[in-house]
CSV table of C-alpha atoms in Angstrom, one decimal:
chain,number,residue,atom,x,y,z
A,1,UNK,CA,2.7,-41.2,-10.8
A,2,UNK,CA,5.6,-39.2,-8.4
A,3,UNK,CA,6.9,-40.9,-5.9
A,4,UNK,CA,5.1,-38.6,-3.4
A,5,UNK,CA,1.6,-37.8,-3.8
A,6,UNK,CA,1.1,-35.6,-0.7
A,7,UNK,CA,3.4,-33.0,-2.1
A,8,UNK,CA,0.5,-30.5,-3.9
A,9,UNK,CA,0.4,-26.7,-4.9
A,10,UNK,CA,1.3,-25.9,-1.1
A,11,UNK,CA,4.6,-27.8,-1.4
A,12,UNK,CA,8.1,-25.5,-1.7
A,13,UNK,CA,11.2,-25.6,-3.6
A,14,UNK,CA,13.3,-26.5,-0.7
A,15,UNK,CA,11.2,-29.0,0.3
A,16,UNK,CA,11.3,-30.9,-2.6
A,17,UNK,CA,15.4,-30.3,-2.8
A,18,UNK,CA,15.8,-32.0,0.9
A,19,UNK,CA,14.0,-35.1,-0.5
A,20,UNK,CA,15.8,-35.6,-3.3
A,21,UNK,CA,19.0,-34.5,-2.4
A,22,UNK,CA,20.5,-37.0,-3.6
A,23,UNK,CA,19.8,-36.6,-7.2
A,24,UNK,CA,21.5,-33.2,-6.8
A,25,UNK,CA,24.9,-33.7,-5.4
A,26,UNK,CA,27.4,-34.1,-7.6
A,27,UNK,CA,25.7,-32.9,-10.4
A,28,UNK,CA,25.9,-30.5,-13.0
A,29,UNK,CA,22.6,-28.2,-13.2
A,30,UNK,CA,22.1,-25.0,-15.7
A,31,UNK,CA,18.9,-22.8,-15.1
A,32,UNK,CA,18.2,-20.6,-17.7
A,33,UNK,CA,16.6,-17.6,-16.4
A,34,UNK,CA,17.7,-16.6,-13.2
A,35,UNK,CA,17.0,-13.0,-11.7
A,36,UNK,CA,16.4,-11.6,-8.1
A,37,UNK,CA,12.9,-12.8,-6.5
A,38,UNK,CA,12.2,-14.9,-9.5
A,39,UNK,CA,11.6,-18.5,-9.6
A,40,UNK,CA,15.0,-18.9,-11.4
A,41,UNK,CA,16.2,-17.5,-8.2
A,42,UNK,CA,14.0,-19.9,-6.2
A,43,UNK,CA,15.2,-23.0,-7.9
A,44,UNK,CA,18.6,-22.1,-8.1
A,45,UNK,CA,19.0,-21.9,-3.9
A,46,UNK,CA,16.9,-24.9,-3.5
A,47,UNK,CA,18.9,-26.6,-5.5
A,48,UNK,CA,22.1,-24.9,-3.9
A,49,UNK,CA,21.4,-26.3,-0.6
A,50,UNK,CA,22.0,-29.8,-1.8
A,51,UNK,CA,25.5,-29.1,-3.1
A,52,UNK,CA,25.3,-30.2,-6.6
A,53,UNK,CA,28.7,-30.0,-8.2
A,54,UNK,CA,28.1,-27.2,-10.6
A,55,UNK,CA,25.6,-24.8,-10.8
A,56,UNK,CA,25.5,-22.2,-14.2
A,57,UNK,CA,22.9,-19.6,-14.0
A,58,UNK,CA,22.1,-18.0,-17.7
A,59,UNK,CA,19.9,-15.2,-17.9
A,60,UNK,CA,19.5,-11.9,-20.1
A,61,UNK,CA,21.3,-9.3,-17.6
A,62,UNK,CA,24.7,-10.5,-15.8
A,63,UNK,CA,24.1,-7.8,-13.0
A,64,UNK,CA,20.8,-9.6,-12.1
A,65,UNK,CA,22.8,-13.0,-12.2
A,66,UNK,CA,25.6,-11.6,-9.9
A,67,UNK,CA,23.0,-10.5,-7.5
A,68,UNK,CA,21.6,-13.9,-7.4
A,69,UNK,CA,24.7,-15.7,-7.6
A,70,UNK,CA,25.9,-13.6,-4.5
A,71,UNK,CA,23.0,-14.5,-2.2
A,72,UNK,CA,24.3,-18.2,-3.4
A,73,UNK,CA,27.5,-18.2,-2.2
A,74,UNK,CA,26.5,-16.2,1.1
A,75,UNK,CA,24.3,-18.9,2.1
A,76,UNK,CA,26.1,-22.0,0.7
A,77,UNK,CA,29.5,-21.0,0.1
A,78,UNK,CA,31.1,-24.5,-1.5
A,79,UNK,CA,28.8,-24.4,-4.5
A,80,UNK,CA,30.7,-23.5,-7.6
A,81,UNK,CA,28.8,-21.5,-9.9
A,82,UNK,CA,29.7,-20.4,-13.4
A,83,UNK,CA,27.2,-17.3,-14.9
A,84,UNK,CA,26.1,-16.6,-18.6
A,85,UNK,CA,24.6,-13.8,-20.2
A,86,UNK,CA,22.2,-15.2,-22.8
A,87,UNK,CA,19.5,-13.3,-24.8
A,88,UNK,CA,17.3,-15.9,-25.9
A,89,UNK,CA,15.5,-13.1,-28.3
A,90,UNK,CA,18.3,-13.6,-30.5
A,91,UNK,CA,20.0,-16.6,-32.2
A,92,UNK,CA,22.9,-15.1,-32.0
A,93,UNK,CA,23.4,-14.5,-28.4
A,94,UNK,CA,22.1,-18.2,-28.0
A,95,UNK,CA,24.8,-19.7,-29.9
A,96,UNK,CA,27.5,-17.7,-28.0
A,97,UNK,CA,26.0,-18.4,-24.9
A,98,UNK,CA,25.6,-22.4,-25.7
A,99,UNK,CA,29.6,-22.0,-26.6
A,100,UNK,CA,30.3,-20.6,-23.2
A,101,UNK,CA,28.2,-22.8,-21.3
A,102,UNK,CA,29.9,-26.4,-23.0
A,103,UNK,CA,33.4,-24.9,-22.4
A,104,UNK,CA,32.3,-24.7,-18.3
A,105,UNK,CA,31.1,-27.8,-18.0
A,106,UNK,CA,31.6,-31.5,-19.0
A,107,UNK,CA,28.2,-32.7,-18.8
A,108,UNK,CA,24.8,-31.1,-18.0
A,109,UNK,CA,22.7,-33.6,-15.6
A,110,UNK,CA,19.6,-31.6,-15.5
A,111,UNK,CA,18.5,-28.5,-18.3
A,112,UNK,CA,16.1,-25.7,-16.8
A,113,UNK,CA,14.5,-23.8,-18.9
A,114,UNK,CA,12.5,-20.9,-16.7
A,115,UNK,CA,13.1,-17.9,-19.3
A,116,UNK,CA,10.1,-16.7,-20.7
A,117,UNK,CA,8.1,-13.2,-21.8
A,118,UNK,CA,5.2,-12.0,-21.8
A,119,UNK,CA,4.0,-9.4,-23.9
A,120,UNK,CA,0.9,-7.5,-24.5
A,121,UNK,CA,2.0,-5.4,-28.2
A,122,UNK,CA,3.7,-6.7,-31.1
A,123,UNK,CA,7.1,-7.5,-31.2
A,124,UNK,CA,9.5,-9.1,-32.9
A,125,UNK,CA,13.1,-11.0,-32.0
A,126,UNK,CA,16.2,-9.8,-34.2
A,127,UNK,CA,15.3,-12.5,-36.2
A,128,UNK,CA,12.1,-11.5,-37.0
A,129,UNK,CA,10.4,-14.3,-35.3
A,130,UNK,CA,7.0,-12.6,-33.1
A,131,UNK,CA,8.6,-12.2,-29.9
A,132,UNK,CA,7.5,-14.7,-27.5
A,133,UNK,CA,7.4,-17.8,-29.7
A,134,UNK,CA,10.9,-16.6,-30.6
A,135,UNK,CA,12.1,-16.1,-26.7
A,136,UNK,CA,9.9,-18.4,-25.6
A,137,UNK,CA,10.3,-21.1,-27.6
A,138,UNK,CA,13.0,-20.8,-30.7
A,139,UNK,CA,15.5,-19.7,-28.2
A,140,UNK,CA,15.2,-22.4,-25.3
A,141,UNK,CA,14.8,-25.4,-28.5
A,142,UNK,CA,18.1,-24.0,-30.2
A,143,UNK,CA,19.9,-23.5,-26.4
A,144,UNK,CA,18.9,-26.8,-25.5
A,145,UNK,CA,19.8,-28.5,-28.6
A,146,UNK,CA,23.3,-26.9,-28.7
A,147,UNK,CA,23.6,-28.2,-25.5
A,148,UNK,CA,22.6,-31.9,-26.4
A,149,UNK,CA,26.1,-33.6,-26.9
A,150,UNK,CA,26.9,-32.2,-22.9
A,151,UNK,CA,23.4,-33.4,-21.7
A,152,UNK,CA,23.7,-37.2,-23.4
A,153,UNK,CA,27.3,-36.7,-22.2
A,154,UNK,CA,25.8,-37.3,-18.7
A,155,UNK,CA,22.7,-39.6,-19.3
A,156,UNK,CA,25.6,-41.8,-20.9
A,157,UNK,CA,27.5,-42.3,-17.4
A,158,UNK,CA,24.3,-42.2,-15.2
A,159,UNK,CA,23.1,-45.2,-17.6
A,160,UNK,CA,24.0,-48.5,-15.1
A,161,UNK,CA,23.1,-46.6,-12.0
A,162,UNK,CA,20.2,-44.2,-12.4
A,163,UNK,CA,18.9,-44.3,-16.0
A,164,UNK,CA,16.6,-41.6,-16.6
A,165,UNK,CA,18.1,-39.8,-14.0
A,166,UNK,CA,19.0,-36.9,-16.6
A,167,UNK,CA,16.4,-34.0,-17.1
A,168,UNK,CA,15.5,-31.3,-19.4
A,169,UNK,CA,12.8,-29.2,-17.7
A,170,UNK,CA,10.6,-26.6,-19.4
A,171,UNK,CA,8.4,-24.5,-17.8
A,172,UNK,CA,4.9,-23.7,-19.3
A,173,UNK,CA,1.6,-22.4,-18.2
A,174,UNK,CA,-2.0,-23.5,-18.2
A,175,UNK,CA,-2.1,-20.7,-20.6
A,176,UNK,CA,-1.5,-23.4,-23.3
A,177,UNK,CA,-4.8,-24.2,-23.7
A,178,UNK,CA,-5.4,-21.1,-25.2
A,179,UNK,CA,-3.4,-21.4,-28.6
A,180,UNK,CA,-2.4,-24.7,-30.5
A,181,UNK,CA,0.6,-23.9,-32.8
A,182,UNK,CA,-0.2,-21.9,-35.8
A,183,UNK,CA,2.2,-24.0,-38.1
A,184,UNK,CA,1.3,-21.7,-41.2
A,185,UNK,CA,1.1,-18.3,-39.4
A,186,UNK,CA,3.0,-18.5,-36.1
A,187,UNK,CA,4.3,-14.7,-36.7
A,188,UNK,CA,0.4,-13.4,-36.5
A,189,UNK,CA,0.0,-11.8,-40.0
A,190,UNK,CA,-3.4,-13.1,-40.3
A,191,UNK,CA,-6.8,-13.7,-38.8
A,192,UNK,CA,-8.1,-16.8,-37.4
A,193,UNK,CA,-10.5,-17.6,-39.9
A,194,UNK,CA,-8.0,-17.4,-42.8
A,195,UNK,CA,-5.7,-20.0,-40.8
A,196,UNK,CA,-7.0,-23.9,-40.7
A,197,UNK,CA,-9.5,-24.7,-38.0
A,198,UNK,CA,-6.9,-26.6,-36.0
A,199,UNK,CA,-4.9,-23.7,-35.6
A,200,UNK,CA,-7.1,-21.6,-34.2
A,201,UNK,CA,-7.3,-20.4,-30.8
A,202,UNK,CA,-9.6,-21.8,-27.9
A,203,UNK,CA,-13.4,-20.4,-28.3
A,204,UNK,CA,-15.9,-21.0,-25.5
A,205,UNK,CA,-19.2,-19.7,-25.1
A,206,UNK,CA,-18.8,-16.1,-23.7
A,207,UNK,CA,-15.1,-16.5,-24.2
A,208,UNK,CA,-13.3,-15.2,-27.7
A,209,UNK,CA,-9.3,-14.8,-27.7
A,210,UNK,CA,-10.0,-13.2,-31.7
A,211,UNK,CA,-8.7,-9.8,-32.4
A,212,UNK,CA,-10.8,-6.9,-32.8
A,213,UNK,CA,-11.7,-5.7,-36.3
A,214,UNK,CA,-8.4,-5.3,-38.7
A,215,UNK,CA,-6.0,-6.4,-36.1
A,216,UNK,CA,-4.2,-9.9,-36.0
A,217,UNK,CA,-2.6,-10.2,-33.3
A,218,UNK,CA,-3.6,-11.3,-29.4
A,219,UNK,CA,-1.0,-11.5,-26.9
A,220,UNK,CA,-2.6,-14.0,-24.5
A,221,UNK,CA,-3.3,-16.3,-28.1
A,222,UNK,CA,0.9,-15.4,-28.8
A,223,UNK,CA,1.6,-16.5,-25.4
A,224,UNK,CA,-0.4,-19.8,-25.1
A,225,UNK,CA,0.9,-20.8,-28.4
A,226,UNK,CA,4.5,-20.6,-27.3
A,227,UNK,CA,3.9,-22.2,-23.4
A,228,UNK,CA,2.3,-25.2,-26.3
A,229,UNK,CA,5.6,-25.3,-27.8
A,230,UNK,CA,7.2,-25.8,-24.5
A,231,UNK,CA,5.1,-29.2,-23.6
A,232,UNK,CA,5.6,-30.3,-27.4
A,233,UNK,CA,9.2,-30.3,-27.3
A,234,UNK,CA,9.2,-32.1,-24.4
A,235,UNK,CA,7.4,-34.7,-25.8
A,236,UNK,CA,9.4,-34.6,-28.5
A,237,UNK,CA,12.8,-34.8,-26.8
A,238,UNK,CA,11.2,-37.8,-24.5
A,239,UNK,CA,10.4,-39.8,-27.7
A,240,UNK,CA,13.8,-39.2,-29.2
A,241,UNK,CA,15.8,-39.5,-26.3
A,242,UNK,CA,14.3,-42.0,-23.6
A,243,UNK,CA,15.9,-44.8,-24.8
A,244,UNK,CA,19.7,-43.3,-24.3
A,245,UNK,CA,18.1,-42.0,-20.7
A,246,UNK,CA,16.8,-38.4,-20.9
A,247,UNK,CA,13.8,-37.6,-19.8
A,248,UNK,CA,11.8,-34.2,-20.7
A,249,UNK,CA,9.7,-32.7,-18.8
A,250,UNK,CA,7.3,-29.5,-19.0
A,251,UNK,CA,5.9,-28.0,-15.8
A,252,UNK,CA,3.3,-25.7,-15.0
A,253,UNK,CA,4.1,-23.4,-11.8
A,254,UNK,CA,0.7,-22.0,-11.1
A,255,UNK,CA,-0.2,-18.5,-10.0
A,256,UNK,CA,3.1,-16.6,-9.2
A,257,UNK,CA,3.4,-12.7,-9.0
A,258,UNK,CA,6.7,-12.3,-10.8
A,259,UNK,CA,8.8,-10.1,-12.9
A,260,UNK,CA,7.5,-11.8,-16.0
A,261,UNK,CA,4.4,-9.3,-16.1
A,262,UNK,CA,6.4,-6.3,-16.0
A,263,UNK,CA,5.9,-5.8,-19.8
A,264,UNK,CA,1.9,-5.5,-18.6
A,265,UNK,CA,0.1,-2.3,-18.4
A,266,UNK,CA,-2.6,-1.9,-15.4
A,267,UNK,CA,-5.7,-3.3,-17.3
A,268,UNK,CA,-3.2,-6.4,-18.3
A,269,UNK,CA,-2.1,-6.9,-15.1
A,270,UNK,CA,-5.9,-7.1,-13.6
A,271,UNK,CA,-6.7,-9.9,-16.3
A,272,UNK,CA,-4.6,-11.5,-15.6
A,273,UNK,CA,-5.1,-11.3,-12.0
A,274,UNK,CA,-8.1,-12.9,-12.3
A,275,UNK,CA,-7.0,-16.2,-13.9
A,276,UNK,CA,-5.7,-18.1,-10.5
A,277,UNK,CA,-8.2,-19.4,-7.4
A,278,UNK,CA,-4.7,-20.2,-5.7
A,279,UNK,CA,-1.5,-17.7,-5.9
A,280,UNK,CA,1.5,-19.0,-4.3
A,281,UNK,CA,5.0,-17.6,-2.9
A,282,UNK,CA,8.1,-18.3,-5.1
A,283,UNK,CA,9.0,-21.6,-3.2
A,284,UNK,CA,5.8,-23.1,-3.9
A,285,UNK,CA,6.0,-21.8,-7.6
A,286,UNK,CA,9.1,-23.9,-8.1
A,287,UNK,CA,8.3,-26.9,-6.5
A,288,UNK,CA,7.0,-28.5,-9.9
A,289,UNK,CA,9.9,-27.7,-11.6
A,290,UNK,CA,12.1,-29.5,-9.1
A,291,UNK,CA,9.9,-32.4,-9.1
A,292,UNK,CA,10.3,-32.6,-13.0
A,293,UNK,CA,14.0,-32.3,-12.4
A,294,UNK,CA,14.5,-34.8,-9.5
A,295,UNK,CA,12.1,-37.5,-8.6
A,296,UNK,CA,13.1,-40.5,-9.6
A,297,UNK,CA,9.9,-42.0,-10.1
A,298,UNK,CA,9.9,-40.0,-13.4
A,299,UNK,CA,12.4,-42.3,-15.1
A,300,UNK,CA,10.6,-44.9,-15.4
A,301,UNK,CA,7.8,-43.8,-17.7
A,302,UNK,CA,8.3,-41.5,-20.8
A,303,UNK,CA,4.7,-40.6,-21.4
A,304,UNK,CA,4.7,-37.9,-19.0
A,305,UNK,CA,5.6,-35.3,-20.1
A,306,UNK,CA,3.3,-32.3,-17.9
A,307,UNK,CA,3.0,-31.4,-14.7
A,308,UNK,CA,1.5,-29.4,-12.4
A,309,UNK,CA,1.2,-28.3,-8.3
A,310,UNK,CA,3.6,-31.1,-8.0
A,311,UNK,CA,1.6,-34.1,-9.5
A,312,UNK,CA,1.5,-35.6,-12.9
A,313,UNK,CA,-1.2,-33.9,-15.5
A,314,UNK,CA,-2.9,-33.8,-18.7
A,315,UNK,CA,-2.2,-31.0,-21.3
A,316,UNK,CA,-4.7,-29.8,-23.6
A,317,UNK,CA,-5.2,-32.5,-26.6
A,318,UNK,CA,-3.2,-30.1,-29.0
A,319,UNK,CA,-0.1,-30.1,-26.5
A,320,UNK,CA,0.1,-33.6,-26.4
A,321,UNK,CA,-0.1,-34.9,-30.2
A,322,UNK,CA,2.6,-36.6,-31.0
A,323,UNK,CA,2.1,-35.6,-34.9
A,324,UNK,CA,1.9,-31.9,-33.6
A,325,UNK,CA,5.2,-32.2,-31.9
A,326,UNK,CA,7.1,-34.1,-34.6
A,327,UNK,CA,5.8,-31.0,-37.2
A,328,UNK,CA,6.7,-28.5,-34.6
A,329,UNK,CA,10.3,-30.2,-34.5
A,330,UNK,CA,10.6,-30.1,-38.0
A,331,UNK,CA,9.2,-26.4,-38.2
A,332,UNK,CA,11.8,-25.2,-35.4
A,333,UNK,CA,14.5,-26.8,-36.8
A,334,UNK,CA,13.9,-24.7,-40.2
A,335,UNK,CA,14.0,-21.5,-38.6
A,336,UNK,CA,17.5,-21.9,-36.6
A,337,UNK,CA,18.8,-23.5,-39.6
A,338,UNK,CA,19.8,-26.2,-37.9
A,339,UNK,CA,19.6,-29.9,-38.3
A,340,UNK,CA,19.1,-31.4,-34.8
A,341,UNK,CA,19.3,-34.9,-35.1
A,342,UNK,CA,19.3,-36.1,-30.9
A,343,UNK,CA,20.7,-39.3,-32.2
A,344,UNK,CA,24.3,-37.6,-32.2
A,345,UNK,CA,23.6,-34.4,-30.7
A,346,UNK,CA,23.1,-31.1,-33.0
A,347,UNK,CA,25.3,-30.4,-36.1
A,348,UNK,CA,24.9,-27.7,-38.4
């Protein structure tokens, strides 16, 4: 349960903000993935207007930060804001922009993680990873776990007054319950029915996400696998982490137009136009988010771990297994190369 059930998939960002203000101010908040008329953008004023103590918006293209950051500091002037250039398609970038980010601040109170793509070819992140679980997924888990020692940082002093009160929110999709992980082929070099049954994708009558004939990869199947791996690690970092007071989150925004289809082509774009019965503004696509991040209610139950039009939800089966998110865990941890043990925060 949230604390209020009349906010729904009408509610807006600011709205939320003003009734929790006071889980903003003096706080330290990053959003990753902030550009002009996005829901990074959305968030970021919303939360603005509340006067948290620090505000650090990390995002791919520092003129698209400065424009947001600008239309911050016309409208609420006071904030302090500190702005990172972060490419979350490659490991590299990460790791500098995790450096940058714990030298700004000395705790983070709540973790946003809005970066996403979407893709509709084949591609691949410098790593090699396929693009969108890399960006989507490797990125935010290796940002967020390089962040760790700032984030338990603040869950440690919040403990006697508001324990719980610190947040790591990932956005995801209903497009999860297309694609469970594919543990043994998440790169797409092979066809569902040489993986194992359980990680294949969703098949309905009248509805096949399998590639045609000699192809392996679908980018709706790549996608939902990696907005999976978003509700997993949350689960995952709830688990590990309740008990010192962080709660993790994944939210689903709902039907937004935003610039995260400009990758699509026009018969791309009309699919996927026809997936929502309810598209809403910006402000209403980042209520949920700011739900995750700020209602208190939230702390006091680590079993949620999804939600959606502002209201506590139910992910598919395969997004919710705790086995699945412990093997996903393990999985991520072997392509970073990085042991994150959220008992101490990450080490190499």
């Amino acid at each position: 349960m949230t604390s209020n059930p009349d906010f729904n998939k009408e509610t807006g960002a600011m709205e939320v903000a003003k009734a929790y203000g006071h889980g903003v101010r003096h706080k330290t908040v990053v959003i990753i993935g902030v550009s002009p008329q996005s829901l990074g953008e959305s968030m970021a004023l919303a939360l603005a207007s509340q006067s948290p103590s620090q505000l650090v918006l990390a995002s791919r293209t520092m003129l698209k930060i400065k424009a947001v950051a600008a239309k911050i500091k016309a409208q609420y002037p006071d904030v302090q804001l500190e702005l990172v250039e972060v490419d979350l398609s490659s490991l590299e970038s990460v790791r500098k922009a995790a450096a940058e980010i714990n030298k700004a601040v000395e705790k983070i109170d709540i973790l946003i993680n809005n970066a996403a793509v979407v893709m509709q070819t084949h591609a691949d992140t410098k790593e090699g990873l396929e693009l969108q679980f890399g960006t989507n997924h490797i990125g935010i888990f290796l940002l967020t776990n390089l962040l760790m020692p700032k984030i338990l940082q603040a869950a440690q002093q919040s403990q006697s007054q508001s324990k719980g009160s610190t947040r790591i929110v990932n956005l995801t999709s209903a497009g999860h319950i297309i694609s469970p992980i594919r543990y043994s082929d998440y790169n797409f070099a092979k066809r569902p029915e040489d993986i194992p049954e359980d990680e294949r994708p969703m098949s309905r009558p009248g509805v096949s996400f399998d590639p045609p004939p000699g192809k392996t990869y679908v980018p709706f199947v790549a996608y939902g696998q990696s907005k999976t791996a978003n509700i997993l690690m949350s689960a995952s970092i709830s688990e590990k982490l309740a008990s010192q007071g962080v709660r993790s989150i994944a939210t689903h925004p709902g039907s937004i137009w935003t610039d995260l289809s400009r990758n699509l082509d026009e018969e791309y774009t009309d699919l996927v136009s026809k997936t929502g019965s309810f598209w809403k503004s910006l402000d209403q696509g980042s209520a949920t988010t700011l739900v995750a991040a700020l209602d208190p209610k939230l702390s006091e139950d680590k079993s949620v771990i999804y939600l959606s039009d502002c209201q506590v939800a139910e992910p598919a089966a395969h997004a919710r297994d705790p086995i699945a998110a412990e093997r996903l865990w393990k999985l991520s941890e072997e392509i970073v190369r990085q042991k994150c043990d959220l008992g101490t925060g990450s080490r190499v």
